[in-house]
């Protein structure tokens, strides 16, 4: 699913969207129950299915299929484990058909059947196959059943320092018939571990990577191109419904939404998952079909996140025929990386996890947990809907109407990402979305946030913070931020100022300088100040008439590493550091006081939306010197005088997700 070294080697303990909140004990509402697994079983979940008899079937990355009895831990509280199949090649999908199973292997879908009823598969039939290159990154997923009886499989791209499609249909979603026939459906996929149908349409989730600025969920119609051009290599093959070729895709760095206007077939996502703000690597998704057994979110989606070990919640709406909506934080604290979710027979959710090679915040190598709603109503934003002049929020229970009418209770910003060949993207074009008015409904269940329609930007993520909203008994929202991806602006009745509960007083800080459709295209970034500061001197000081005493060159290598792990300099000497970013991701170089690298890295992450303009360098005395964010294949030199005090100082990259791995030592000696 991800590159072992690149994408998700990211961050321990950093779900910042959660950290900023005051979670009034999420455990009161959603409890995590761990299923004990015997020590001799490596239950690295690849696929999962709940069987009608109550057992839980799993396929593991070690190539086995297991039947787990009593996964609800009833009676003596002990589950049972029975091995059904072995010797499969990393099966990342499992589908139960009543009398047999279909599992994905790297190179095929295999049919497993137990014909003699001894509880072990004795038939392993090749059901449908595709070519393999042997690249480690050729993960294959599915089959996922569709309501009409068809199935879907997806094939991950190869990784060769960038995404590549080294064998046919890599980077594609294909339909799989009951006869085993494969029919190409859409491409542009990179790492498509989560997919399926939702309200009659097909969606898939994607991880940040090359051509993918941040995690996202895209609605895939026949012939769509979701953004990574590697799979377009096969668009002229027989049966391909995709018309685009790799040459049709410009590498301009404009937002994907804007490029899509010029490149028919390129499909902008329904929802972006802002990287590090809500997760770092989306995986499976499941529609809430529990009719209330899992809480108040029936019809919405829950989306797993491998790297942050969290589940997010997505509320979609269709506006002018286009899917869009909001991602909210939902539940953190799982034991490993989340790959699969399945509804239990009682409306609880089984969460299948694995992290080997794909490191995750949850420190276990693997695990199965069950998420159970306690029956208590969580105080949350339930939905956010587009209006002609802003957004309407619905809450799960009534708000304190006085607090909800306060203009400082809310804050809105919009931003987007670059669409380019580079791995990931900084947040670009951030703008505040100033409020004009607030309308609190009579029953306290809805709040309409009214803005100048020209401040709404299509294709942009609108960050909606409602930190001041309280329940009548004084509780904060469990999660006070939602990220609404605005592809279309809803029609309907604009609000009249006479309806406002609160008319927001304008403040001087408002920026009306650039908004509306025109700024949707590549406007200059509001980022990366080029100004030097005392901590970032990019021209050699005039007083250094003999030049620097020492020139140090530091580069980057794939896998979130600097190419040198230790540097020695003399105390008080004049140093020039040349930072070469030879990697294909964004990095900076921040020199910190001894022992401060992790704290600085975490502070950089917690800058949230402010991070981009600060180059993810937090304002703290722990930072001694730094570069700005340096793009791939670019370089920056800084000049400084080494500390007078000897010691082991540190250098670290504070780009979100990098700091825990990307560090080195700066030894200052007398
Ligand atoms: Cu970095």
XYZ file of C-alpha atoms and ligand atoms in Angstrom:
671
model
C 0.000 0.000 0.000
C 2.620 2.592 0.836
C 6.264 2.666 0.146
C 7.927 0.960 2.948
C 10.356 3.728 3.534
C 8.773 6.825 2.233
C 5.194 7.569 2.894
C 4.378 6.429 6.273
C 7.526 6.232 8.186
C 5.966 9.056 9.843
C 5.617 10.265 13.265
C 4.963 8.844 16.533
C 2.129 10.367 18.471
C 1.207 13.383 16.547
C -2.433 13.486 15.579
C -2.464 17.216 15.944
C -6.116 17.647 15.133
C -6.757 15.760 18.309
C -4.037 17.360 20.353
C -5.554 20.802 19.972
C -8.890 19.734 21.336
C -10.107 19.019 24.770
C -11.468 15.545 24.228
C -13.903 15.197 27.102
C -13.175 11.519 27.334
C -13.957 9.937 23.987
C -13.949 6.641 25.907
C -17.304 7.633 27.351
C -18.755 7.378 23.843
C -16.628 4.977 21.803
C -14.682 2.239 23.540
C -11.821 0.225 22.052
C -11.744 -3.465 22.976
C -8.631 -5.448 22.101
C -8.968 -9.019 20.904
C -6.203 -11.086 22.491
C -4.147 -12.944 19.886
C -2.012 -15.973 20.763
C 1.697 -15.226 20.731
C 2.514 -17.638 17.923
C 0.169 -15.973 15.391
C 1.380 -13.013 13.333
C -2.058 -11.548 12.705
C -0.933 -8.781 10.327
C -4.339 -7.949 8.904
C -4.607 -7.664 5.130
C -8.279 -8.521 4.634
C -11.218 -9.077 6.952
C -14.792 -10.368 6.720
C -17.492 -10.916 9.299
C -19.212 -14.242 8.665
C -22.949 -14.719 9.178
C -22.282 -17.252 11.966
C -20.483 -14.586 13.988
C -16.925 -15.633 13.245
C -14.405 -13.157 11.949
C -12.329 -14.250 8.947
C -8.989 -12.564 8.313
C -6.267 -12.765 5.697
C -2.792 -11.789 6.837
C 0.212 -10.220 5.178
C 2.042 -13.431 6.129
C -0.135 -15.286 3.650
C -2.604 -17.022 5.937
C -6.375 -17.037 6.349
C -7.761 -17.395 9.878
C -11.191 -18.040 11.339
C -11.664 -16.333 14.676
C -14.464 -17.667 16.860
C -16.114 -15.582 19.568
C -14.541 -12.296 18.433
C -17.103 -10.496 20.613
C -15.450 -12.081 23.686
C -18.700 -13.359 25.113
C -18.974 -16.065 27.809
C -15.481 -16.925 29.030
C -14.222 -13.909 27.074
C -11.848 -16.004 24.986
C -11.686 -16.019 21.185
C -10.669 -19.140 19.251
C -8.279 -19.235 16.302
C -8.338 -21.683 13.445
C -6.083 -21.548 10.392
C -8.015 -21.980 7.169
C -5.391 -21.378 4.466
C -1.647 -20.814 4.130
C 1.042 -20.002 1.606
C -0.619 -17.018 -0.051
C 1.325 -14.033 -1.356
C 0.429 -11.059 0.861
C -3.379 -11.247 0.555
C -4.633 -7.707 1.189
C -8.275 -8.458 0.550
C -10.756 -11.168 1.502
C -14.350 -11.688 0.365
C -16.691 -14.384 1.666
C -19.238 -15.683 -0.874
C -21.205 -18.170 1.203
C -19.539 -21.373 0.067
C -16.074 -20.084 -0.755
C -13.722 -17.142 -0.313
C -11.980 -14.949 -2.839
C -8.633 -13.494 -1.734
C -6.235 -11.212 -3.522
C -2.663 -12.319 -3.887
C -0.018 -10.112 -5.462
C -0.633 -11.594 -8.889
C -4.172 -12.929 -8.817
C -7.491 -13.410 -7.106
C -7.628 -16.907 -5.684
C -10.726 -18.917 -4.814
C -10.496 -20.861 -1.544
C -12.946 -23.615 -0.679
C -13.244 -26.245 2.003
C -14.944 -29.082 0.101
C -14.597 -31.807 2.764
C -15.791 -29.638 5.633
C -12.735 -30.148 7.830
C -12.367 -26.426 8.417
C -9.347 -26.090 6.138
C -9.333 -24.958 2.519
C -8.503 -27.770 0.107
C -9.193 -25.905 -3.138
C -6.926 -23.031 -4.198
C -8.143 -22.006 -7.670
C -6.762 -19.203 -9.751
C -9.884 -17.083 -10.290
C -8.409 -14.118 -12.148
C -4.820 -13.087 -12.750
C -2.644 -10.211 -13.902
C 1.074 -9.788 -14.651
C 3.618 -8.959 -11.930
C 6.923 -7.108 -12.114
C 8.270 -8.383 -8.816
C 8.585 -4.859 -7.411
C 7.956 -4.903 -3.648
C 5.321 -2.182 -3.981
C 2.927 -4.146 -6.212
C 0.274 -4.519 -3.553
C -3.056 -5.843 -4.804
C -6.383 -5.237 -3.074
C -9.844 -6.743 -3.137
C -12.112 -8.147 -4.277
C -14.706 -5.761 -2.882
C -18.300 -6.673 -3.786
C -20.650 -4.193 -5.395
C -24.416 -4.136 -4.891
C -24.954 -5.414 -8.471
C -22.870 -8.555 -7.922
C -19.787 -7.259 -9.661
C -16.563 -6.919 -7.718
C -13.677 -4.447 -7.722
C -9.942 -4.924 -7.425
C -7.224 -2.269 -7.381
C -3.538 -2.614 -8.186
C -0.909 -0.478 -6.458
C 1.824 1.259 -8.441
C 5.391 0.020 -8.347
C 7.847 2.219 -6.486
C 11.114 3.064 -8.212
C 11.846 6.362 -6.450
C 8.515 7.487 -7.913
C 5.317 5.698 -8.788
C 5.612 3.504 -11.884
C 3.407 1.011 -13.641
C 5.795 -1.741 -14.608
C 3.198 -4.312 -15.496
C -0.224 -4.030 -17.054
C -3.041 -2.342 -15.143
C -0.854 -1.223 -12.234
C -2.381 2.016 -10.967
C -5.875 0.951 -12.061
C -9.187 -0.020 -10.605
C -10.713 -2.976 -12.447
C -14.120 -4.554 -12.317
C -14.095 -8.273 -11.672
C -16.971 -10.340 -12.991
C -18.360 -13.521 -11.420
C -16.630 -15.331 -14.298
C -13.246 -13.904 -13.284
C -13.104 -11.468 -16.195
C -11.298 -8.188 -15.507
C -12.522 -4.949 -17.058
C -10.492 -1.762 -16.576
C -12.582 0.971 -14.955
C -10.384 3.964 -14.021
C -6.757 4.897 -13.431
C -4.563 7.561 -11.837
C -4.434 5.486 -8.673
C -1.261 5.266 -6.651
C -1.849 3.422 -3.395
C -5.535 2.445 -3.428
C -6.019 0.315 -0.310
C -9.590 1.461 0.414
C -12.437 1.343 -2.114
C -16.000 0.264 -2.632
C -19.458 1.569 -3.247
C -21.219 4.342 -1.397
C -24.809 5.267 -2.192
C -24.503 3.632 -5.593
C -21.225 5.277 -6.594
C -17.639 4.019 -6.468
C -15.049 5.730 -4.285
C -11.446 5.034 -3.386
C -8.975 6.524 -0.934
C -5.464 7.624 -1.778
C -2.276 8.306 0.149
C -0.011 11.303 -0.190
C 2.759 10.671 -2.698
C 4.009 11.768 -6.095
C 1.238 13.764 -7.810
C -0.775 13.461 -4.603
C -0.433 16.523 -2.388
C -2.344 15.011 0.503
C -4.574 12.059 1.321
C -7.909 12.118 -0.465
C -11.063 10.274 -1.422
C -12.156 10.324 -5.048
C -15.416 9.361 -6.722
C -14.439 7.155 -9.679
C -16.680 6.947 -12.692
C -15.870 4.839 -15.711
C -12.888 6.300 -17.557
C -11.844 8.684 -14.788
C -8.247 9.631 -14.178
C -7.584 10.307 -10.483
C -4.226 12.060 -10.815
C -1.087 9.903 -10.825
C -0.129 9.527 -14.504
C 1.915 6.298 -14.209
C -1.084 4.073 -15.028
C -1.892 6.109 -18.160
C 0.785 4.044 -19.834
C -1.963 1.462 -20.497
C -4.732 3.812 -21.598
C -4.407 2.790 -25.237
C -4.758 -0.916 -24.441
C -7.835 -2.781 -25.511
C -10.697 -2.322 -23.105
C -9.367 0.892 -21.570
C -12.132 3.447 -20.992
C -9.517 6.128 -20.239
C -8.610 8.495 -23.046
C -5.790 10.527 -21.502
C -2.128 9.757 -22.109
C 0.820 10.634 -19.842
C 1.697 13.582 -22.117
C -1.686 15.190 -21.402
C -0.810 15.790 -17.759
C 0.954 19.113 -17.068
C 3.374 19.389 -14.182
C 2.626 23.025 -13.345
C 2.049 22.811 -9.621
C -1.355 24.487 -9.890
C -4.108 23.068 -7.689
C -5.558 19.835 -9.091
C -9.036 21.368 -9.291
C -7.750 24.058 -11.662
C -5.745 21.667 -13.815
C -8.835 19.453 -14.086
C -10.700 22.299 -15.803
C -8.149 22.122 -18.610
C -7.644 18.344 -18.660
C -10.993 16.616 -19.168
C -11.093 13.270 -17.408
C -8.860 14.372 -14.527
C -11.038 13.984 -11.446
C -10.633 16.188 -8.382
C -11.268 14.419 -5.094
C -14.557 14.520 -3.234
C -12.660 15.101 -0.007
C -9.094 15.964 0.892
C -7.637 14.671 4.175
C -5.186 17.449 5.082
C -1.863 15.776 5.722
C -0.984 15.591 9.445
C -4.023 17.707 10.355
C -6.308 14.666 10.038
C -4.197 11.589 9.473
C -1.354 10.870 7.072
C -2.337 7.744 5.160
C -5.955 6.918 4.431
C -6.906 3.255 4.137
C -10.228 1.411 4.216
C -13.598 3.117 4.457
C -16.968 1.854 5.581
C -20.389 3.406 5.291
C -22.336 3.415 8.551
C -25.124 0.955 7.766
C -25.809 0.129 11.409
C -29.093 2.083 11.621
C -27.984 3.782 14.790
C -26.247 0.877 16.502
C -22.931 2.716 16.092
C -24.230 6.138 17.080
C -25.720 9.140 15.312
C -23.776 8.946 12.051
C -25.874 6.584 9.920
C -25.113 7.000 6.227
C -21.754 8.677 6.827
C -18.367 7.072 6.215
C -15.596 6.059 8.551
C -12.105 6.065 7.086
C -9.053 4.328 8.539
C -5.615 5.880 8.715
C -2.614 3.614 8.713
C 0.114 5.990 9.894
C -1.737 7.802 12.638
C -3.709 4.784 13.895
C -6.905 6.801 13.805
C -10.351 6.643 12.268
C -11.805 9.759 10.699
C -15.412 10.451 9.780
C -16.519 11.711 6.378
C -19.876 13.323 5.694
C -20.549 13.655 1.968
C -23.184 15.563 0.050
C -23.794 15.875 -3.669
C -23.954 19.462 -4.920
C -24.706 20.109 -8.599
C -24.089 16.416 -9.228
C -20.626 16.480 -7.652
C -19.635 14.702 -4.437
C -17.958 16.746 -1.730
C -18.019 17.066 1.998
C -16.234 17.169 5.291
C -13.675 15.079 7.095
C -13.757 15.198 10.882
C -11.426 13.578 13.411
C -13.309 10.704 15.046
C -11.313 8.229 17.149
C -7.622 7.938 17.896
C -5.632 5.569 20.042
C -5.619 2.296 18.112
C -2.792 -0.153 18.739
C -1.229 -0.392 15.257
C -1.727 0.916 11.720
C -5.333 0.633 10.515
C -5.856 -1.148 7.208
C -9.307 -2.773 7.422
C -12.644 -2.083 9.077
C -15.686 -4.363 9.119
C -19.067 -4.086 10.801
C -19.754 -6.677 13.433
C -23.160 -8.343 13.602
C -24.032 -6.101 16.564
C -23.157 -2.840 14.804
C -19.764 -2.518 16.439
C -16.715 -2.154 14.232
C -13.790 -4.551 13.886
C -10.567 -2.706 13.162
C -7.807 -4.764 11.503
C -4.293 -3.453 11.938
C -0.696 -3.929 10.808
C 2.380 -1.758 10.788
C 5.365 -3.832 9.663
C 7.336 -1.638 7.275
C 4.579 0.978 7.320
C 5.261 2.402 10.776
C 2.356 3.766 12.743
C 1.569 5.778 15.838
C 0.124 2.661 17.474
C 3.249 0.771 18.440
C 2.049 -2.834 18.155
C 3.143 -4.795 15.098
C -0.462 -5.776 14.413
C -3.794 -6.204 16.132
C -7.537 -6.564 15.953
C -9.671 -4.247 18.011
C -13.380 -3.658 18.217
C -14.839 -0.174 18.465
C -18.119 -0.065 20.355
C -20.547 2.808 20.820
C -21.522 3.069 24.482
C -24.966 4.484 23.675
C -24.113 7.924 25.029
C -24.585 10.765 22.514
C -21.246 12.313 21.519
C -21.383 16.117 21.181
C -20.061 16.643 17.663
C -20.597 18.519 14.447
C -22.713 15.961 12.643
C -22.811 17.456 9.170
C -21.595 20.517 7.338
C -23.495 21.588 4.232
C -22.612 24.056 1.520
C -24.872 27.117 1.212
C -24.708 29.923 -1.383
C -22.972 32.108 1.185
C -21.090 29.776 3.480
C -21.850 26.650 5.446
C -24.490 25.230 7.716
C -23.389 23.033 10.577
C -25.732 20.504 12.170
C -24.873 19.231 15.635
C -25.632 15.858 17.190
C -27.360 17.578 20.119
C -28.436 21.158 20.828
C -25.805 23.800 21.478
C -25.730 26.533 24.090
C -27.331 29.161 21.859
C -25.587 32.100 23.497
C -22.101 30.609 23.122
C -22.897 29.518 19.561
C -23.817 33.088 18.618
C -20.434 34.484 19.649
C -18.406 35.628 16.673
C -15.198 34.338 18.249
C -16.639 30.845 18.527
C -15.650 30.137 14.915
C -12.697 30.491 12.626
C -12.488 29.638 8.953
C -9.559 29.314 6.571
C -9.215 27.887 3.113
C -6.197 26.359 1.437
C -5.181 23.743 -1.087
C -2.259 21.726 -2.441
C -0.098 21.667 -5.509
C -0.666 19.107 -8.203
C 2.783 18.158 -9.354
C 5.242 15.331 -9.858
C 6.842 15.982 -6.485
C 6.024 13.803 -3.516
C 3.380 15.542 -1.396
C 2.835 19.278 -1.313
C 3.004 22.123 1.106
C -0.276 23.781 1.982
C -0.673 26.682 -0.455
C -2.789 29.783 -0.954
C -4.071 29.921 2.619
C -6.662 32.599 3.240
C -8.854 33.484 6.113
C -12.564 33.256 5.302
C -14.069 36.127 7.290
C -17.484 35.626 8.856
C -20.263 38.102 8.119
C -23.008 36.662 10.211
C -24.129 33.764 12.376
C -27.615 32.289 12.436
C -28.379 29.922 15.300
C -31.518 27.863 14.772
C -34.396 28.019 17.244
C -33.849 24.410 18.349
C -30.090 24.920 18.788
C -29.259 22.072 16.418
C -28.051 24.146 13.481
C -25.691 27.046 12.981
C -25.364 28.842 9.681
C -22.047 30.598 9.079
C -22.517 33.355 6.509
C -19.597 34.765 4.548
C -19.063 36.958 1.523
C -19.729 34.501 -1.355
C -16.610 35.818 -3.086
C -14.552 34.461 -0.172
C -15.571 30.884 -0.987
C -13.072 29.213 -3.288
C -13.958 26.212 -5.409
C -11.552 23.320 -5.202
C -10.313 24.517 -1.835
C -10.424 22.881 1.552
C -12.354 25.057 3.994
C -11.186 24.541 7.531
C -14.092 25.172 9.880
C -13.231 25.555 13.526
C -15.991 25.810 16.108
C -13.948 25.842 19.257
C -16.276 28.163 21.129
C -19.393 26.059 20.630
C -20.574 24.465 23.855
C -23.364 22.199 24.960
C -25.945 23.645 27.388
C -24.083 21.896 30.232
C -20.825 23.551 29.238
C -19.003 20.791 27.347
C -16.837 21.511 24.343
C -17.310 19.612 21.112
C -15.437 16.325 21.183
C -13.775 17.461 17.950
C -14.148 21.079 16.984
C -12.610 21.111 13.486
C -13.943 19.904 10.150
C -12.337 20.167 6.705
C -14.870 20.774 3.938
C -13.677 20.294 0.348
C -15.712 22.736 -1.711
C -15.995 21.538 -5.316
C -19.352 23.181 -5.952
C -21.214 25.931 -4.141
C -24.806 25.022 -3.340
C -27.666 27.068 -4.697
C -30.648 28.162 -2.681
C -31.542 31.175 -0.656
C -28.769 33.503 0.482
C -29.148 34.720 4.026
C -30.472 38.167 4.691
C -28.720 40.275 7.323
C -32.041 40.649 9.121
C -31.928 36.910 9.854
C -28.562 37.096 11.602
C -28.430 36.109 15.238
C -25.068 37.855 15.296
C -23.704 40.331 12.789
C -19.946 39.997 12.849
C -18.077 43.217 13.349
C -15.365 43.651 10.775
C -11.834 43.659 12.060
C -8.881 45.345 10.426
C -7.127 42.048 9.898
C -9.506 40.878 7.205
C -7.960 40.259 3.866
C -10.209 40.945 0.907
C -7.332 41.486 -1.422
C -7.443 38.301 -3.416
C -10.287 35.896 -3.618
C -12.890 34.461 -5.891
C -12.368 32.364 -8.922
C -9.301 34.201 -10.134
C -7.242 33.180 -7.151
C -8.073 29.554 -7.733
C -5.306 29.258 -10.233
C -1.679 29.477 -9.365
C -1.670 32.652 -7.356
C 1.589 33.475 -5.681
C 1.861 31.548 -2.474
C 1.329 33.227 0.809
C 4.154 31.074 2.044
C 7.870 30.827 2.355
C 9.022 34.269 3.230
C 12.376 34.820 1.661
C 13.394 37.338 4.280
C 16.416 36.393 6.267
C 16.400 36.509 10.024
C 19.023 36.133 12.708
C 18.407 32.392 12.643
C 18.504 32.175 8.879
C 21.301 34.165 7.266
C 21.563 33.300 3.600
C 24.213 35.825 2.551
C 27.685 35.590 3.949
C 28.149 38.295 6.613
C 30.330 41.137 5.302
C 32.575 40.834 8.333
C 33.675 37.339 7.283
C 36.455 38.780 5.158
C 38.321 35.464 5.046
C 35.176 33.478 4.329
C 33.815 30.737 6.559
C 36.114 28.633 8.751
C 34.313 25.485 7.691
C 31.859 24.538 4.973
C 29.520 21.651 5.745
C 27.394 20.017 3.063
C 24.329 18.059 4.092
C 22.071 16.235 1.647
C 18.970 14.118 1.884
C 18.311 10.525 0.868
C 15.029 8.680 0.384
C 13.533 7.202 3.504
C 13.457 10.425 5.515
C 17.172 10.660 6.157
C 19.959 13.154 5.945
C 22.944 11.729 4.082
C 25.205 12.434 7.030
C 24.291 11.672 10.605
C 26.994 13.547 12.448
C 28.953 16.729 11.883
C 31.720 18.195 13.981
C 32.497 21.907 14.184
C 34.653 24.081 16.425
C 32.978 26.191 19.064
C 32.661 29.797 17.980
C 33.819 29.142 14.402
C 32.224 30.594 11.285
C 30.173 27.930 9.551
C 28.525 27.735 6.166
C 26.019 24.897 5.801
C 24.945 23.949 2.300
C 21.719 21.992 2.439
C 21.083 20.041 -0.780
C 17.712 18.419 -1.101
C 18.422 15.554 -3.494
C 15.318 13.674 -2.403
C 11.909 13.910 -4.099
C 10.106 15.307 -1.056
C 10.152 18.666 0.713
C 12.594 19.079 3.613
C 14.214 21.698 5.797
C 17.199 21.706 8.113
C 16.756 23.059 11.622
C 19.622 23.194 14.105
C 18.492 22.857 17.705
C 19.861 22.972 21.209
C 21.063 19.642 22.637
C 18.160 17.266 23.200
C 15.565 19.577 21.678
C 15.073 18.027 18.223
C 11.952 16.041 19.080
C 10.293 18.921 20.888
C 11.054 21.253 17.982
C 9.773 18.685 15.490
C 6.555 18.286 17.399
C 6.111 22.040 17.746
C 6.598 22.316 13.973
C 3.870 19.768 13.408
C 1.489 21.536 15.756
C 1.775 24.769 13.791
C -1.067 23.366 11.690
C -2.064 25.733 8.902
C 0.460 28.330 10.055
C 3.226 25.864 9.356
C 3.613 26.658 5.686
C 4.337 30.339 6.058
C 6.780 29.621 8.889
C 8.465 26.886 6.862
C 7.427 24.603 9.726
C 10.021 26.229 11.955
C 8.422 26.926 15.338
C 9.254 30.144 17.139
C 11.217 28.823 20.088
C 14.598 29.412 21.682
C 15.365 25.754 21.075
C 15.850 26.605 17.395
C 19.296 28.073 16.817
C 19.530 28.222 13.017
C 17.505 26.934 10.102
C 16.894 26.835 6.374
C 13.499 27.325 4.789
C 11.659 24.410 3.232
C 13.775 23.357 0.272
C 12.118 21.843 -2.777
C 13.404 18.645 -4.387
C 16.622 19.186 -6.290
C 17.054 22.661 -4.805
C 19.611 23.873 -2.337
C 19.990 26.539 0.333
C 23.080 27.799 2.174
C 23.005 29.367 5.639
C 25.755 31.067 7.612
C 26.165 31.094 11.372
C 28.688 31.200 14.164
C 28.825 27.888 16.014
C 27.766 27.984 19.689
C 30.544 28.880 22.132
C 29.463 26.102 24.429
C 30.645 22.646 23.485
C 28.062 19.864 23.331
C 26.006 17.610 21.121
C 23.559 19.854 19.307
C 21.084 18.413 16.826
C 19.717 19.014 13.362
C 16.287 17.903 12.292
C 13.791 18.260 9.452
C 10.556 19.731 10.815
C 8.418 19.144 7.735
C 5.340 17.390 9.165
C 5.936 13.739 9.794
C 9.692 13.785 9.312
C 11.220 14.775 12.611
C 11.148 11.446 14.397
C 13.420 9.891 11.777
C 15.148 12.762 10.072
C 17.720 13.874 12.629
C 21.472 14.196 13.025
C 24.064 15.339 15.567
C 26.036 18.556 15.422
C 29.024 18.075 17.716
C 30.486 21.347 18.879
C 33.996 20.865 20.271
C 36.472 23.208 21.927
Cu 12.046 16.266 5.805
